[in-house]
mmCIF file of C-alpha atoms and ligand atoms in Angstrom:
data_model
loop_
_atom_site.group_PDB
_atom_site.id
_atom_site.type_symbol
_atom_site.label_atom_id
_atom_site.label_comp_id
_atom_site.label_asym_id
_atom_site.label_seq_id
_atom_site.Cartn_x
_atom_site.Cartn_y
_atom_site.Cartn_z
ATOM 1 C CA MET A 1161 67.523 21.667 45.857
ATOM 2 C CA THR A 1162 68.277 19.507 42.874
ATOM 3 C CA ASN A 1163 67.748 15.828 43.374
ATOM 4 C CA SER A 1164 69.602 13.747 40.821
ATOM 5 C CA ALA A 1165 67.136 10.903 41.316
ATOM 6 C CA THR A 1166 64.331 13.046 39.906
ATOM 7 C CA ALA A 1167 66.311 14.716 37.147
ATOM 8 C CA GLY A 1168 64.637 14.194 33.804
ATOM 9 C CA LEU A 1169 61.336 13.117 35.294
ATOM 10 C CA PRO A 1170 58.300 15.127 34.257
ATOM 11 C CA ALA A 1171 57.468 17.882 36.715
ATOM 12 C CA ARG A 1172 53.754 17.593 36.086
ATOM 13 C CA THR A 1173 52.051 14.483 37.401
ATOM 14 C CA SER A 1174 48.422 15.600 37.321
ATOM 15 C CA SER A 1175 46.331 15.945 34.223
ATOM 16 C CA ARG A 1176 45.276 19.292 32.807
ATOM 17 C CA ILE A 1177 41.889 17.672 32.382
ATOM 18 C CA ARG A 1178 39.523 18.361 35.257
ATOM 19 C CA SER A 1179 36.609 16.107 34.393
ATOM 20 C CA LEU A 1180 34.471 14.326 31.849
ATOM 21 C CA GLY A 1181 32.365 17.184 30.504
ATOM 22 C CA TYR A 1182 30.050 15.679 27.920
ATOM 23 C CA ILE A 1183 29.526 12.860 25.453
ATOM 24 C CA GLY A 1184 28.021 12.754 21.978
ATOM 25 C CA LEU A 1185 26.164 9.699 20.684
ATOM 26 C CA THR A 1186 24.189 8.844 17.603
ATOM 27 C CA ALA A 1187 20.985 6.844 17.308
ATOM 28 C CA THR A 1188 18.603 5.787 14.574
ATOM 29 C CA ASP A 1189 15.608 6.719 16.737
ATOM 30 C CA LEU A 1190 15.834 10.048 18.547
ATOM 31 C CA ASP A 1191 12.291 9.648 19.900
ATOM 32 C CA ALA A 1192 13.332 6.427 21.612
ATOM 33 C CA TRP A 1193 16.244 8.302 23.168
ATOM 34 C CA ARG A 1194 13.942 11.110 24.306
ATOM 35 C CA THR A 1195 11.748 8.605 26.133
ATOM 36 C CA PHE A 1196 14.691 6.645 27.525
ATOM 37 C CA ALA A 1197 16.412 9.812 28.762
ATOM 38 C CA THR A 1198 13.406 11.338 30.499
ATOM 39 C CA ASP A 1199 11.228 8.413 31.582
ATOM 40 C CA VAL A 1200 13.992 5.978 32.531
ATOM 41 C CA CYS A 1201 17.150 7.931 33.357
ATOM 42 C CA GLY A 1202 15.479 11.078 34.657
ATOM 43 C CA LEU A 1203 17.538 13.381 32.434
ATOM 44 C CA GLN A 1204 16.015 16.699 31.350
ATOM 45 C CA ILE A 1205 15.675 17.727 27.724
ATOM 46 C CA SER A 1206 17.594 20.951 27.157
ATOM 47 C CA ALA A 1207 15.787 23.942 25.653
ATOM 48 C CA ARG A 1208 18.740 24.090 23.236
ATOM 49 C CA SER A 1209 17.661 20.797 21.617
ATOM 50 C CA THR A 1210 16.629 20.826 17.955
ATOM 51 C CA GLU A 1211 14.897 18.335 15.651
ATOM 52 C CA GLU A 1212 18.331 17.048 14.630
ATOM 53 C CA GLN A 1213 20.052 17.161 17.988
ATOM 54 C CA LEU A 1214 18.728 15.972 21.313
ATOM 55 C CA LEU A 1215 20.588 17.673 24.162
ATOM 56 C CA LEU A 1216 20.200 16.211 27.638
ATOM 57 C CA ARG A 1217 20.833 17.793 31.011
ATOM 58 C CA ALA A 1218 21.947 16.064 34.197
ATOM 59 C CA ASP A 1219 22.673 19.210 36.179
ATOM 60 C CA GLU A 1220 22.882 23.004 35.846
ATOM 61 C CA ARG A 1221 24.987 22.775 32.694
ATOM 62 C CA SER A 1222 23.033 23.526 29.510
ATOM 63 C CA TRP A 1223 23.680 19.948 28.353
ATOM 64 C CA ARG A 1224 25.775 16.854 29.116
ATOM 65 C CA ILE A 1225 24.733 14.251 26.523
ATOM 66 C CA SER A 1226 23.962 14.926 22.866
ATOM 67 C CA VAL A 1227 22.261 12.494 20.517
ATOM 68 C CA THR A 1228 22.194 13.064 16.770
ATOM 69 C CA PRO A 1229 20.875 10.845 13.957
ATOM 70 C CA GLY A 1230 23.265 8.021 13.043
ATOM 71 C CA ASP A 1231 24.166 4.381 13.430
ATOM 72 C CA GLY A 1232 24.440 4.382 17.214
ATOM 73 C CA ARG A 1233 28.111 5.030 17.662
ATOM 74 C CA LEU A 1234 29.960 7.458 19.898
ATOM 75 C CA THR A 1235 30.742 10.709 18.068
ATOM 76 C CA HIS A 1236 32.804 12.557 20.672
ATOM 77 C CA VAL A 1237 33.929 12.667 24.272
ATOM 78 C CA GLY A 1238 34.350 16.135 25.789
ATOM 79 C CA TRP A 1239 37.030 16.600 28.459
ATOM 80 C CA GLU A 1240 36.971 19.802 30.476
ATOM 81 C CA VAL A 1241 39.963 21.940 31.400
ATOM 82 C CA ALA A 1242 39.984 24.898 33.783
ATOM 83 C CA GLY A 1243 40.395 27.719 31.283
ATOM 84 C CA LYS A 1244 42.055 29.128 28.188
ATOM 85 C CA GLU A 1245 45.585 28.906 29.524
ATOM 86 C CA GLU A 1246 45.216 25.188 30.287
ATOM 87 C CA LEU A 1247 43.627 24.562 26.900
ATOM 88 C CA ASP A 1248 46.510 26.309 25.124
ATOM 89 C CA LEU A 1249 49.065 24.363 27.162
ATOM 90 C CA LEU A 1250 47.268 21.079 26.476
ATOM 91 C CA ALA A 1251 47.201 21.863 22.759
ATOM 92 C CA ALA A 1252 50.964 22.520 22.847
ATOM 93 C CA GLU A 1253 51.595 19.270 24.747
ATOM 94 C CA LEU A 1254 49.515 17.220 22.323
ATOM 95 C CA ASP A 1255 51.315 18.814 19.411
ATOM 96 C CA ALA A 1256 54.734 18.167 20.996
ATOM 97 C CA ALA A 1257 53.732 14.523 21.483
ATOM 98 C CA GLY A 1258 52.926 14.217 17.795
ATOM 99 C CA VAL A 1259 49.153 14.184 18.211
ATOM 100 C CA ALA A 1260 47.302 16.148 15.538
ATOM 101 C CA VAL A 1261 45.163 18.796 17.204
ATOM 102 C CA ASP A 1262 42.940 21.473 15.709
ATOM 103 C CA ASP A 1263 40.197 23.966 16.446
ATOM 104 C CA PRO A 1264 37.107 22.804 14.548
ATOM 105 C CA GLY A 1265 35.315 26.101 15.201
ATOM 106 C CA THR A 1266 32.382 24.358 16.897
ATOM 107 C CA ALA A 1267 32.612 25.994 20.337
ATOM 108 C CA ASP A 1268 29.271 27.809 19.850
ATOM 109 C CA GLU A 1269 27.568 24.625 18.714
ATOM 110 C CA ARG A 1270 28.845 22.827 21.827
ATOM 111 C CA GLY A 1271 27.895 25.677 24.121
ATOM 112 C CA VAL A 1272 31.456 26.236 25.322
ATOM 113 C CA THR A 1273 33.894 29.157 25.138
ATOM 114 C CA GLY A 1274 36.941 27.415 23.697
ATOM 115 C CA LEU A 1275 37.450 23.975 22.199
ATOM 116 C CA ILE A 1276 40.113 21.916 20.467
ATOM 117 C CA ARG A 1277 39.913 18.363 19.219
ATOM 118 C CA ALA A 1278 42.199 15.381 18.718
ATOM 119 C CA LYS A 1279 41.764 11.688 18.077
ATOM 120 C CA ASP A 1280 42.900 9.012 20.505
ATOM 121 C CA PRO A 1281 44.920 6.097 19.048
ATOM 122 C CA ALA A 1282 41.717 4.102 18.490
ATOM 123 C CA GLY A 1283 40.254 6.939 16.441
ATOM 124 C CA ASN A 1284 37.789 8.211 19.047
ATOM 125 C CA GLN A 1285 37.104 11.911 18.580
ATOM 126 C CA LEU A 1286 38.064 13.760 21.743
ATOM 127 C CA GLU A 1287 37.251 17.389 22.445
ATOM 128 C CA PHE A 1288 38.946 19.480 25.109
ATOM 129 C CA PHE A 1289 37.081 22.572 26.219
ATOM 130 C CA TYR A 1290 36.580 25.267 28.811
ATOM 131 C CA GLY A 1291 33.864 27.775 29.642
ATOM 132 C CA ALA A 1292 30.737 25.614 29.373
ATOM 133 C CA LYS A 1293 27.403 27.420 29.290
ATOM 134 C CA MET A 1294 25.059 26.963 32.193
ATOM 135 C CA GLY A 1295 21.401 26.287 31.485
ATOM 136 C CA LEU A 1296 18.958 29.190 31.211
ATOM 137 C CA ASP A 1297 16.580 27.470 33.622
ATOM 138 C CA PRO A 1298 17.221 25.452 36.781
ATOM 139 C CA PHE A 1299 17.819 21.746 36.248
ATOM 140 C CA VAL A 1300 14.616 19.834 36.945
ATOM 141 C CA SER A 1301 14.729 16.071 36.530
ATOM 142 C CA PRO A 1302 11.454 14.704 35.176
ATOM 143 C CA ARG A 1303 11.820 11.796 37.636
ATOM 144 C CA GLY A 1304 13.134 13.740 40.592
ATOM 145 C CA ILE A 1305 16.631 12.347 40.128
ATOM 146 C CA THR A 1306 19.713 14.127 41.464
ATOM 147 C CA PHE A 1307 22.872 13.270 39.547
ATOM 148 C CA VAL A 1308 26.291 13.396 41.173
ATOM 149 C CA THR A 1309 28.338 15.670 38.898
ATOM 150 C CA GLY A 1310 30.062 18.913 39.968
ATOM 151 C CA ASP A 1311 33.835 18.585 40.250
ATOM 152 C CA GLN A 1312 33.500 14.858 39.484
ATOM 153 C CA GLY A 1313 32.130 15.611 36.022
ATOM 154 C CA LEU A 1314 29.367 13.832 34.144
ATOM 155 C CA GLY A 1315 30.291 10.285 35.158
ATOM 156 C CA HIS A 1316 32.536 7.839 33.350
ATOM 157 C CA VAL A 1317 33.014 6.257 29.964
ATOM 158 C CA VAL A 1318 34.460 2.830 29.186
ATOM 159 C CA LEU A 1319 35.958 2.427 25.731
ATOM 160 C CA ALA A 1320 37.196 -0.700 23.970
ATOM 161 C CA MET A 1321 40.732 -0.257 22.674
ATOM 162 C CA PRO A 1322 42.253 -2.353 19.887
ATOM 163 C CA ASP A 1323 45.778 -1.536 21.138
ATOM 164 C CA MET A 1324 46.045 -1.154 24.914
ATOM 165 C CA ALA A 1325 49.736 -0.203 24.908
ATOM 166 C CA GLU A 1326 49.138 2.627 22.466
ATOM 167 C CA ALA A 1327 46.055 3.732 24.381
ATOM 168 C CA GLN A 1328 47.964 3.769 27.655
ATOM 169 C CA ARG A 1329 50.720 5.873 26.127
ATOM 170 C CA PHE A 1330 48.111 8.387 24.995
ATOM 171 C CA TYR A 1331 45.900 8.521 28.070
ATOM 172 C CA LEU A 1332 48.546 8.019 30.776
ATOM 173 C CA ASP A 1333 51.731 9.530 29.338
ATOM 174 C CA ILE A 1334 50.313 12.365 27.240
ATOM 175 C CA LEU A 1335 46.965 13.266 28.851
ATOM 176 C CA ARG A 1336 48.270 12.169 32.262
ATOM 177 C CA PHE A 1337 45.178 10.384 33.455
ATOM 178 C CA ARG A 1338 46.110 8.601 36.691
ATOM 179 C CA VAL A 1339 45.787 4.872 37.178
ATOM 180 C CA SER A 1340 43.045 3.913 39.647
ATOM 181 C CA ASP A 1341 43.376 0.138 39.364
ATOM 182 C CA TRP A 1342 43.201 -2.857 37.078
ATOM 183 C CA VAL A 1343 40.370 -5.362 37.045
ATOM 184 C CA ASN A 1344 40.679 -8.910 35.789
ATOM 185 C CA MET A 1345 37.606 -9.551 33.653
ATOM 186 C CA GLY A 1346 38.470 -13.148 32.890
ATOM 187 C CA PRO A 1347 39.838 -13.210 29.348
ATOM 188 C CA PHE A 1348 41.459 -9.790 29.745
ATOM 189 C CA THR A 1349 42.286 -6.997 32.165
ATOM 190 C CA ALA A 1350 40.689 -3.540 32.093
ATOM 191 C CA LEU A 1351 42.443 -0.354 33.203
ATOM 192 C CA PHE A 1352 40.586 2.289 35.212
ATOM 193 C CA THR A 1353 41.827 5.877 35.399
ATOM 194 C CA HIS A 1354 40.894 9.123 37.137
ATOM 195 C CA VAL A 1355 41.345 12.858 36.691
ATOM 196 C CA ASN A 1356 39.508 14.037 39.833
ATOM 197 C CA PRO A 1357 38.143 12.361 42.992
ATOM 198 C CA ARG A 1358 35.716 10.220 40.978
ATOM 199 C CA HIS A 1359 37.220 6.723 41.110
ATOM 200 C CA HIS A 1360 37.299 6.579 37.326
ATOM 201 C CA SER A 1361 36.220 8.991 34.643
ATOM 202 C CA PHE A 1362 37.702 6.763 31.970
ATOM 203 C CA ALA A 1363 38.374 3.050 31.634
ATOM 204 C CA MET A 1364 39.712 1.016 28.737
ATOM 205 C CA ALA A 1365 39.453 -2.640 27.879
ATOM 206 C CA PRO A 1366 41.234 -4.473 25.070
ATOM 207 C CA SER A 1367 39.130 -5.423 22.078
ATOM 208 C CA PRO A 1368 40.224 -6.817 18.745
ATOM 209 C CA GLY A 1369 37.331 -5.083 17.029
ATOM 210 C CA PRO A 1370 36.932 -1.440 16.104
ATOM 211 C CA ALA A 1371 36.913 1.290 18.730
ATOM 212 C CA MET A 1372 33.610 1.476 20.544
ATOM 213 C CA MET A 1373 32.097 2.672 23.776
ATOM 214 C CA HIS A 1374 30.955 -0.149 26.022
ATOM 215 C CA HIS A 1375 29.055 2.081 28.434
ATOM 216 C CA PHE A 1376 28.785 5.433 30.119
ATOM 217 C CA MET A 1377 27.899 5.800 33.769
ATOM 218 C CA LEU A 1378 25.510 8.157 35.526
ATOM 219 C CA GLU A 1379 25.771 8.377 39.315
ATOM 220 C CA VAL A 1380 22.732 9.361 41.356
ATOM 221 C CA ALA A 1381 22.501 10.755 44.870
ATOM 222 C CA ASP A 1382 20.726 7.972 46.717
ATOM 223 C CA LEU A 1383 20.164 4.245 46.545
ATOM 224 C CA ASP A 1384 16.387 4.598 46.206
ATOM 225 C CA MET A 1385 16.879 6.419 42.896
ATOM 226 C CA VAL A 1386 18.804 3.399 41.626
ATOM 227 C CA GLY A 1387 16.215 1.013 43.064
ATOM 228 C CA ARG A 1388 13.218 2.816 41.584
ATOM 229 C CA THR A 1389 14.919 3.030 38.197
ATOM 230 C CA TYR A 1390 15.831 -0.659 38.448
ATOM 231 C CA ASP A 1391 12.136 -1.420 39.033
ATOM 232 C CA LEU A 1392 11.209 0.501 35.873
ATOM 233 C CA VAL A 1393 13.814 -1.375 33.843
ATOM 234 C CA THR A 1394 12.965 -4.819 35.189
ATOM 235 C CA ASP A 1395 9.323 -3.971 34.375
ATOM 236 C CA GLY A 1396 10.385 -3.453 30.763
ATOM 237 C CA ALA A 1397 11.074 0.293 30.364
ATOM 238 C CA ALA A 1398 14.501 -0.524 28.836
ATOM 239 C CA PRO A 1399 16.445 -3.743 28.193
ATOM 240 C CA LEU A 1400 18.319 -4.779 31.342
ATOM 241 C CA THR A 1401 21.823 -5.969 30.434
ATOM 242 C CA SER A 1402 23.288 -6.564 33.894
ATOM 243 C CA THR A 1403 21.544 -7.056 37.229
ATOM 244 C CA LEU A 1404 22.048 -4.915 40.295
ATOM 245 C CA GLY A 1405 25.491 -5.444 41.767
ATOM 246 C CA LYS A 1406 28.417 -3.828 43.551
ATOM 247 C CA HIS A 1407 31.757 -3.264 41.867
ATOM 248 C CA THR A 1408 35.008 -4.299 43.515
ATOM 249 C CA ASN A 1409 37.016 -1.260 42.493
ATOM 250 C CA ASP A 1410 34.800 1.806 42.853
ATOM 251 C CA GLN A 1411 32.328 -0.074 45.085
ATOM 252 C CA MET A 1412 29.463 1.453 43.135
ATOM 253 C CA VAL A 1413 26.052 -0.194 43.483
ATOM 254 C CA SER A 1414 24.677 -0.180 39.965
ATOM 255 C CA PHE A 1415 22.958 -1.950 37.124
ATOM 256 C CA TYR A 1416 23.349 -1.752 33.354
ATOM 257 C CA MET A 1417 20.792 -1.213 30.638
ATOM 258 C CA GLN A 1418 20.861 -0.950 26.867
ATOM 259 C CA THR A 1419 20.511 2.604 25.537
ATOM 260 C CA PRO A 1420 18.895 3.345 22.141
ATOM 261 C CA SER A 1421 22.496 3.805 20.919
ATOM 262 C CA ALA A 1422 25.096 1.044 20.499
ATOM 263 C CA CYS A 1423 26.222 1.234 24.104
ATOM 264 C CA GLN A 1424 24.977 0.525 27.581
ATOM 265 C CA ALA A 1425 24.303 2.915 30.448
ATOM 266 C CA GLU A 1426 25.414 2.093 33.975
ATOM 267 C CA TYR A 1427 23.150 3.639 36.601
ATOM 268 C CA GLY A 1428 24.687 3.702 40.032
ATOM 269 C CA TRP A 1429 25.112 5.109 43.491
ATOM 270 C CA SER A 1430 27.889 5.629 46.010
ATOM 271 C CA GLY A 1431 31.080 5.244 44.032
ATOM 272 C CA ARG A 1432 34.004 5.728 46.396
ATOM 273 C CA PRO A 1433 36.211 8.744 45.702
ATOM 274 C CA ILE A 1434 39.986 8.657 45.330
ATOM 275 C CA ASP A 1435 42.366 10.768 47.399
ATOM 276 C CA ASP A 1436 45.623 10.861 45.452
ATOM 277 C CA ALA A 1437 47.587 11.574 48.632
ATOM 278 C CA THR A 1438 46.783 8.130 49.999
ATOM 279 C CA TRP A 1439 45.628 6.047 47.022
ATOM 280 C CA THR A 1440 47.561 2.969 45.958
ATOM 281 C CA THR A 1441 46.821 1.021 42.813
ATOM 282 C CA VAL A 1442 45.731 -2.587 43.090
ATOM 283 C CA VAL A 1443 44.570 -5.391 40.823
ATOM 284 C CA HIS A 1444 41.090 -6.792 41.388
ATOM 285 C CA ASP A 1445 40.518 -10.398 40.411
ATOM 286 C CA LYS A 1446 36.874 -9.864 39.547
ATOM 287 C CA PRO A 1447 34.706 -6.861 38.599
ATOM 288 C CA SER A 1448 31.960 -7.272 41.181
ATOM 289 C CA ILE A 1449 31.620 -8.179 44.865
ATOM 290 C CA TRP A 1450 28.102 -9.423 44.131
ATOM 291 C CA GLY A 1451 25.535 -9.191 41.340
ATOM 292 C CA HIS A 1452 26.095 -7.658 37.882
ATOM 293 C CA ARG A 1453 24.951 -10.907 36.275
ATOM 294 C CA GLN A 1454 24.782 -10.435 32.533
ATOM 295 C CA VAL A 1455 21.234 -10.924 31.369
ATOM 296 C CA GLY A 1456 21.023 -9.371 27.926
ATOM 297 C CA PRO A 1457 22.931 -9.256 24.680
ATOM 298 C CA GLY A 1458 24.935 -6.103 25.331
ATOM 299 C CA PRO A 1459 27.426 -4.896 22.753
ATOM 300 C CA GLY A 1460 30.762 -6.678 22.661
ATOM 301 C CA ALA A 1461 32.942 -5.886 25.595
ATOM 302 C CA PRO A 1462 32.738 -6.799 29.258
ATOM 303 C CA GLN A 1463 30.909 -5.458 32.262
ATOM 304 C CA GLY A 1464 33.404 -3.290 33.979
ATOM 305 C CA GLY A 1465 33.648 -0.800 36.789
HETATM 306 FE FE1 FE B 2860 31.179 1.536 34.697
#
C-alpha cells in the first residue's frame, strides 16, 4: 500500500556499516606504543607486525589497531560492511552523493578482502571494508584482558569536526549512522551515533582547529579489568588524563589516558547497548554522572562519552 505521507522518504534507514573495524594511528615512538599496548591496555602484538608497522589485536581478528611512524595523528578509520554487495552499494551511494571514492589497492596490506576509501568533510581518511582476516593464533591478552568486540566492533572513536553541519550531513544523511544522543559539554554540544547495539561507535564534537581524534575507546568484560588497569595508570604506567567516572549517555564506567599518539584512550566497562526498536534520543546536560575529572593536559577537545 502506498502511503503518501512517506512518499519521497528514503526507504533505507539503517547504515550499511556494521561496525567500527579498525583504526590507524601514527607515533614518533613505536616502542612506547608497544609497551603501552601490551603492558597497560592488554592488547596483543599481531604476528603480522613489522618494524615499520605495529599491529595490535583485541580479539580473534588478525589486528584492530595499527601504529606506523609519524607525528601522532590518525591515519585512517576502518568501517566494516557485511560483504561485497554492501561495499559496492555503499560505493555507489557515496558516489551519488558527490563523495569521491576509490579503491586504493591496499586490501592485502590491511588484511581484508575488499576495501574502498573516502574522506569525510573534515578530511579524515575513512576505509570501508569486508572480509577481514582472522588471526593465525588464538587471541591471548598479555594482561588477561577480554575486550568486548564481536558485533559491536572495536569500540568507538570521537573526532573533532570543524564544521558540524557538514559532518552531520555526511555521517547521518549519507552513511546513515543513527543518532544516539547529544551531550552538552559546556561550551558546545557533542553528537553520539551508532551503527549497531553499541551505544556509540562514532561521536563528533565541534572544534575550530584541524580535524583530529580526541580519543578511541576500548571496552573490557569486567569492572576489575578497568580497576586493575586504573591502578597501573595511577601508579605511572601511562599519563592519566581523566579519573574514573561514569558517563551519562552510555553509562560506561571508564577512565582516560594519554596514548603515545596525539589522542587519548578511554578504557571502560559496561556501556549500555541500544535497541533501535525502543530507543529515543535525548540531550544530556553533562557528560558524566560522577567522576571523569580532567587531570592531565589531553589534546584539545572535551571528555565525551
Ligand atoms: Fe568515549
